[in-house]
């Protein structure tokens, strides 16, 4: 199959392109660096000509609330319109476990808006919802650091290796549309503050008002729900390999 990977130069996208190619598919990486811009629509019609599947693993360059909402709504609308025109038979998108449970976060609101556009588009689809990547843990800590002290909530998250996310995204793209969601998560859930303290050796404070990207966490909102597919690679094993 011809499978276009929007965001195919990114952390997840580059691995998805490689995996699909290894399974005999014609996997095409598409992003601004190859002349395909989902925000402006540039290059979409050409990229989607003859494509069976479009995988969207792009990300907003800016995480500011308005920018990220604009990115995921405009990009998704442009892609879905171009897919309909080109006769694409499957749209696969990567979203985030628990996004709908945390509406105070601008980033997560934008991911929910992205999911709704896909569900209402009429294009057959699969939404893979993943938990936070091991590779993203340092950015979580850095974004919550003031004067060398990290402030994060005590609520749980359940991080996963990007390679395990890419494996599921590639597998999903090669199969029939789910017309629904699939959740994937790492093997263990941890309180976020404890995890950053232990895994990164940072000084971490917490409290009822501590936020993760604009939202408090009360409990297990970011952790896997029932029926989620769990990977086996632990953070310790991943860190030892890295
Ligand atoms: N971080 C996490 O823990 C996490 C967890 C669950 C789900 N997710 C989701 O996973 C997805 C992929 O994340 P990632 O970390 O792999 O992303 P990433 O490494 O930051 O890569 C972003 C990709 O988006 C492309 N891109 C940026 N602007 C674009 C535009 N206007 N048109 C087309 N492509 C554009 C970039 O292309 P260039 O290289 O050409 O700039 C790049 O290929 C995101 O949707 C994110 O919401 C993330």
CSV table of C-alpha atoms and ligand atoms in Angstrom, one decimal:
chain,number,residue,atom,x,y,z
A,1,UNK,CA,0.0,0.0,0.0
A,2,UNK,CA,1.0,3.6,-0.4
A,3,UNK,CA,1.0,5.1,3.0
A,4,UNK,CA,1.8,8.9,3.5
A,5,UNK,CA,3.2,9.7,6.9
A,6,UNK,CA,2.5,13.4,7.8
A,7,UNK,CA,5.2,14.3,10.3
A,8,UNK,CA,7.3,11.5,8.9
A,9,UNK,CA,10.5,13.3,9.9
A,10,UNK,CA,9.5,13.4,13.6
A,11,UNK,CA,10.3,11.1,16.6
A,12,UNK,CA,7.4,8.8,15.9
A,13,UNK,CA,7.0,9.4,12.2
A,14,UNK,CA,10.5,8.5,11.2
A,15,UNK,CA,10.2,5.2,12.9
A,16,UNK,CA,6.8,4.5,11.4
A,17,UNK,CA,8.2,5.2,7.9
A,18,UNK,CA,11.0,2.7,8.5
A,19,UNK,CA,8.7,0.0,10.0
A,20,UNK,CA,6.2,0.3,7.1
A,21,UNK,CA,9.0,0.1,4.5
A,22,UNK,CA,10.3,-3.0,6.2
A,23,UNK,CA,6.9,-4.6,5.8
A,24,UNK,CA,6.8,-3.9,2.1
A,25,UNK,CA,4.7,-0.8,2.0
A,26,UNK,CA,5.5,2.3,0.0
A,27,UNK,CA,5.9,4.6,3.0
A,28,UNK,CA,6.3,8.3,2.1
A,29,UNK,CA,7.5,10.8,4.8
A,30,UNK,CA,5.7,14.2,4.3
A,31,UNK,CA,6.3,17.4,6.2
A,32,UNK,CA,7.4,21.0,5.6
A,33,UNK,CA,11.0,19.9,5.0
A,34,UNK,CA,9.7,17.9,2.0
A,35,UNK,CA,7.3,20.6,0.8
A,36,UNK,CA,4.1,19.4,2.5
A,37,UNK,CA,2.5,21.8,4.9
A,38,UNK,CA,-0.8,20.8,6.5
A,39,UNK,CA,-1.4,24.3,7.8
A,40,UNK,CA,-1.3,26.0,4.4
A,41,UNK,CA,-2.3,23.0,2.4
A,42,UNK,CA,0.8,23.2,0.3
A,43,UNK,CA,1.8,19.9,-1.4
A,44,UNK,CA,-1.1,17.9,0.1
A,45,UNK,CA,-2.9,17.0,-3.2
A,46,UNK,CA,0.4,15.9,-4.7
A,47,UNK,CA,1.4,13.9,-1.7
A,48,UNK,CA,-2.0,12.1,-1.4
A,49,UNK,CA,-2.3,11.2,-5.1
A,50,UNK,CA,-2.6,7.4,-5.2
A,51,UNK,CA,-2.4,7.0,-1.4
A,52,UNK,CA,-4.3,4.3,0.4
A,53,UNK,CA,-3.6,5.5,3.9
A,54,UNK,CA,-2.6,8.8,5.6
A,55,UNK,CA,-0.9,8.6,9.0
A,56,UNK,CA,-0.9,11.9,10.9
A,57,UNK,CA,1.9,12.0,13.5
A,58,UNK,CA,2.7,15.7,13.1
A,59,UNK,CA,3.0,18.1,16.0
A,60,UNK,CA,2.6,21.8,16.6
A,61,UNK,CA,5.9,23.7,16.7
A,62,UNK,CA,4.4,25.9,19.4
A,63,UNK,CA,2.6,24.6,22.5
A,64,UNK,CA,0.9,27.9,23.3
A,65,UNK,CA,-2.8,27.3,23.7
A,66,UNK,CA,-4.0,29.2,20.7
A,67,UNK,CA,-1.2,28.0,18.4
A,68,UNK,CA,-1.7,24.3,19.2
A,69,UNK,CA,-5.5,24.6,18.7
A,70,UNK,CA,-5.0,26.3,15.4
A,71,UNK,CA,-2.4,23.7,14.3
A,72,UNK,CA,-4.5,20.6,15.0
A,73,UNK,CA,-7.8,22.0,13.8
A,74,UNK,CA,-6.6,23.7,10.6
A,75,UNK,CA,-4.1,20.9,9.7
A,76,UNK,CA,-6.7,18.1,10.4
A,77,UNK,CA,-9.4,19.9,8.3
A,78,UNK,CA,-7.0,20.4,5.4
A,79,UNK,CA,-5.8,16.8,5.5
A,80,UNK,CA,-9.3,15.3,5.6
A,81,UNK,CA,-10.5,17.5,2.7
A,82,UNK,CA,-7.5,16.5,0.6
A,83,UNK,CA,-8.0,12.8,1.6
A,84,UNK,CA,-11.6,12.9,0.4
A,85,UNK,CA,-10.5,14.5,-2.9
A,86,UNK,CA,-7.8,11.9,-3.4
A,87,UNK,CA,-9.9,8.8,-2.3
A,88,UNK,CA,-7.8,7.9,0.7
A,89,UNK,CA,-9.4,5.0,2.5
A,90,UNK,CA,-7.9,5.3,6.0
A,91,UNK,CA,-6.8,8.2,8.2
A,92,UNK,CA,-4.7,7.2,11.2
A,93,UNK,CA,-4.0,9.7,13.9
A,94,UNK,CA,-1.9,9.7,17.1
A,95,UNK,CA,-3.6,11.2,20.1
A,96,UNK,CA,-3.2,11.1,23.9
A,97,UNK,CA,-4.7,8.9,26.6
A,98,UNK,CA,-7.0,10.8,28.8
A,99,UNK,CA,-7.0,14.0,26.7
A,100,UNK,CA,-10.8,14.3,27.1
A,101,UNK,CA,-10.5,14.0,30.9
A,102,UNK,CA,-8.3,17.1,31.3
A,103,UNK,CA,-10.0,20.0,29.5
A,104,UNK,CA,-8.0,22.6,31.5
A,105,UNK,CA,-4.9,21.8,29.3
A,106,UNK,CA,-4.9,23.8,26.1
A,107,UNK,CA,-2.7,21.1,24.4
A,108,UNK,CA,-5.1,18.4,25.4
A,109,UNK,CA,-8.2,20.4,24.3
A,110,UNK,CA,-6.6,20.7,20.9
A,111,UNK,CA,-6.0,16.9,20.7
A,112,UNK,CA,-9.7,16.4,21.6
A,113,UNK,CA,-10.7,18.9,18.8
A,114,UNK,CA,-8.5,16.9,16.4
A,115,UNK,CA,-10.2,13.6,17.3
A,116,UNK,CA,-13.7,15.1,16.9
A,117,UNK,CA,-12.9,16.4,13.4
A,118,UNK,CA,-11.7,13.0,12.4
A,119,UNK,CA,-14.7,11.2,13.9
A,120,UNK,CA,-17.1,13.5,12.1
A,121,UNK,CA,-15.3,13.6,8.7
A,122,UNK,CA,-16.7,10.5,7.0
A,123,UNK,CA,-13.2,9.3,6.2
A,124,UNK,CA,-12.6,5.8,7.7
A,125,UNK,CA,-10.2,6.3,10.6
A,126,UNK,CA,-8.3,4.8,13.5
A,127,UNK,CA,-7.2,6.9,16.5
A,128,UNK,CA,-4.3,5.6,18.5
A,129,UNK,CA,-4.2,7.2,21.9
A,130,UNK,CA,-0.8,6.8,23.6
A,131,UNK,CA,0.5,7.9,27.0
A,132,UNK,CA,3.6,10.2,27.4
A,133,UNK,CA,6.8,9.0,25.6
A,134,UNK,CA,9.9,8.1,27.7
A,135,UNK,CA,11.6,10.6,25.3
A,136,UNK,CA,9.2,13.3,26.4
A,137,UNK,CA,9.9,13.0,30.2
A,138,UNK,CA,12.8,15.5,30.2
A,139,UNK,CA,10.6,18.1,28.4
A,140,UNK,CA,7.9,17.6,31.0
A,141,UNK,CA,10.4,18.3,33.8
A,142,UNK,CA,12.1,21.2,31.9
A,143,UNK,CA,8.7,22.9,31.2
A,144,UNK,CA,7.8,22.7,34.9
A,145,UNK,CA,11.2,24.0,36.2
A,146,UNK,CA,11.7,27.4,37.9
A,147,UNK,CA,15.0,28.3,39.6
A,148,UNK,CA,16.1,24.6,39.4
A,149,UNK,CA,13.0,23.3,41.1
A,150,UNK,CA,10.5,21.1,39.2
A,151,UNK,CA,6.9,21.5,40.3
A,152,UNK,CA,4.6,18.7,39.1
A,153,UNK,CA,1.4,17.0,40.3
A,154,UNK,CA,1.3,13.7,42.3
A,155,UNK,CA,-1.2,12.3,39.9
A,156,UNK,CA,-0.3,9.2,37.9
A,157,UNK,CA,1.0,8.8,34.4
A,158,UNK,CA,2.1,5.7,32.5
A,159,UNK,CA,4.9,6.5,30.1
A,160,UNK,CA,5.9,4.4,27.1
A,161,UNK,CA,8.9,4.1,24.7
A,162,UNK,CA,8.4,5.9,21.4
A,163,UNK,CA,9.4,2.7,19.5
A,164,UNK,CA,6.5,0.9,21.1
A,165,UNK,CA,4.1,3.7,20.0
A,166,UNK,CA,5.5,3.7,16.5
A,167,UNK,CA,5.1,-0.1,16.3
A,168,UNK,CA,1.4,0.2,17.1
A,169,UNK,CA,0.8,3.1,14.8
A,170,UNK,CA,2.5,1.3,11.9
A,171,UNK,CA,0.5,-1.9,12.6
A,172,UNK,CA,-2.7,0.1,12.7
A,173,UNK,CA,-2.0,1.8,9.4
A,174,UNK,CA,-1.4,-1.6,7.7
A,175,UNK,CA,-4.8,-2.9,8.8
A,176,UNK,CA,-8.5,-2.0,8.2
A,177,UNK,CA,-9.8,1.2,9.9
A,178,UNK,CA,-11.1,0.7,13.5
A,179,UNK,CA,-13.5,3.6,13.1
A,180,UNK,CA,-12.7,4.0,16.8
A,181,UNK,CA,-9.9,4.3,19.3
A,182,UNK,CA,-7.1,2.0,20.5
A,183,UNK,CA,-5.2,2.9,23.8
A,184,UNK,CA,-1.6,2.1,24.3
A,185,UNK,CA,0.5,2.7,27.5
A,186,UNK,CA,3.7,1.7,29.2
A,187,UNK,CA,4.0,-1.3,31.6
A,188,UNK,CA,3.8,0.7,34.8
A,189,UNK,CA,2.0,3.8,36.2
A,190,UNK,CA,3.8,6.2,38.5
A,191,UNK,CA,3.0,9.4,40.4
A,192,UNK,CA,4.5,12.0,38.1
A,193,UNK,CA,6.5,13.9,40.8
A,194,UNK,CA,8.0,10.7,42.2
A,195,UNK,CA,9.0,9.5,38.7
A,196,UNK,CA,10.8,12.7,37.7
A,197,UNK,CA,12.6,12.8,41.1
A,198,UNK,CA,13.8,9.2,40.7
A,199,UNK,CA,14.3,8.8,37.0
A,200,UNK,CA,15.9,12.2,36.3
A,201,UNK,CA,17.4,13.0,39.8
A,202,UNK,CA,15.7,16.4,39.9
A,203,UNK,CA,14.5,18.3,42.9
A,204,UNK,CA,10.7,18.0,42.6
A,205,UNK,CA,8.0,19.7,44.7
A,206,UNK,CA,4.3,19.1,44.5
A,207,UNK,CA,1.0,20.3,46.0
A,208,UNK,CA,-2.7,20.5,45.1
A,209,UNK,CA,-2.1,23.4,42.6
A,210,UNK,CA,0.9,21.8,40.8
A,211,UNK,CA,0.2,21.6,37.1
A,212,UNK,CA,1.1,19.4,34.1
A,213,UNK,CA,0.9,21.6,31.0
A,214,UNK,CA,-1.9,23.8,32.4
A,215,UNK,CA,-3.9,21.2,34.3
A,216,UNK,CA,-3.9,19.7,37.7
A,217,UNK,CA,-4.0,15.9,38.0
A,218,UNK,CA,-6.3,14.4,40.6
A,219,UNK,CA,-5.5,10.8,40.1
A,220,UNK,CA,-5.2,8.5,37.1
A,221,UNK,CA,-6.5,10.8,34.3
A,222,UNK,CA,-3.3,10.2,32.2
A,223,UNK,CA,-3.0,6.5,32.9
A,224,UNK,CA,-4.3,3.7,30.8
A,225,UNK,CA,-7.9,2.7,31.0
A,226,UNK,CA,-9.4,-0.7,30.9
A,227,UNK,CA,-8.7,-2.6,27.7
A,228,UNK,CA,-5.5,-0.6,26.9
A,229,UNK,CA,-2.7,-2.5,25.2
A,230,UNK,CA,0.4,-2.4,27.5
A,231,UNK,CA,4.0,-2.5,26.2
A,232,UNK,CA,6.6,-4.4,28.1
A,233,UNK,CA,9.8,-2.2,27.8
A,234,UNK,CA,10.3,-0.5,31.2
A,235,UNK,CA,11.8,3.0,31.6
A,236,UNK,CA,14.9,1.4,33.3
A,237,UNK,CA,15.5,-1.0,30.4
A,238,UNK,CA,14.9,1.9,27.9
A,239,UNK,CA,17.3,4.2,29.7
A,240,UNK,CA,20.0,1.6,29.9
A,241,UNK,CA,19.8,1.1,26.1
A,242,UNK,CA,19.7,4.8,25.4
B,1,LIG,N1,5.0,13.6,23.3
B,1,LIG,C1,4.3,12.7,23.9
B,1,LIG,O1,4.6,12.2,25.0
B,1,LIG,C2,3.0,12.3,23.1
B,1,LIG,C3,2.2,11.3,23.7
B,1,LIG,C4,1.1,10.9,23.0
B,1,LIG,C5,0.8,11.4,21.7
B,1,LIG,N2,1.7,12.3,21.2
B,1,LIG,C6,1.4,12.9,19.8
B,1,LIG,O2,2.3,12.3,19.0
B,1,LIG,C7,2.4,13.1,17.8
B,1,LIG,C8,3.8,13.1,17.2
B,1,LIG,O3,4.7,13.6,18.2
B,1,LIG,P1,6.3,13.6,17.9
B,1,LIG,O4,6.9,13.8,19.3
B,1,LIG,O5,6.7,12.4,17.2
B,1,LIG,O6,6.5,14.9,17.0
B,1,LIG,P2,7.9,15.6,16.6
B,1,LIG,O7,9.0,14.7,16.8
B,1,LIG,O8,7.9,17.0,17.2
B,1,LIG,O9,7.7,15.8,15.0
B,1,LIG,C9,6.7,16.7,14.6
B,1,LIG,C10,6.5,16.5,13.1
B,1,LIG,O10,5.5,17.4,12.6
B,1,LIG,C11,5.9,17.9,11.4
B,1,LIG,N3,5.2,19.2,11.2
B,1,LIG,C12,5.3,20.4,11.9
B,1,LIG,N4,4.6,21.3,11.3
B,1,LIG,C13,4.0,20.7,10.2
B,1,LIG,C14,3.1,21.2,9.2
B,1,LIG,N5,2.7,22.5,9.2
B,1,LIG,N6,2.7,20.4,8.3
B,1,LIG,C15,3.1,19.1,8.3
B,1,LIG,N7,4.0,18.6,9.2
B,1,LIG,C16,4.4,19.4,10.2
B,1,LIG,C17,7.4,18.1,11.6
B,1,LIG,O11,8.0,18.3,10.3
B,1,LIG,P3,9.5,19.0,10.0
B,1,LIG,O12,10.5,18.0,10.5
B,1,LIG,O13,9.6,19.1,8.5
B,1,LIG,O14,9.4,20.3,10.8
B,1,LIG,C18,7.8,16.8,12.2
B,1,LIG,O15,7.9,15.8,11.2
B,1,LIG,C19,1.8,14.4,18.1
B,1,LIG,O16,0.6,14.6,17.5
B,1,LIG,C20,1.6,14.3,19.6
B,1,LIG,O17,0.4,15.0,20.0
B,1,LIG,C21,2.7,12.8,21.9
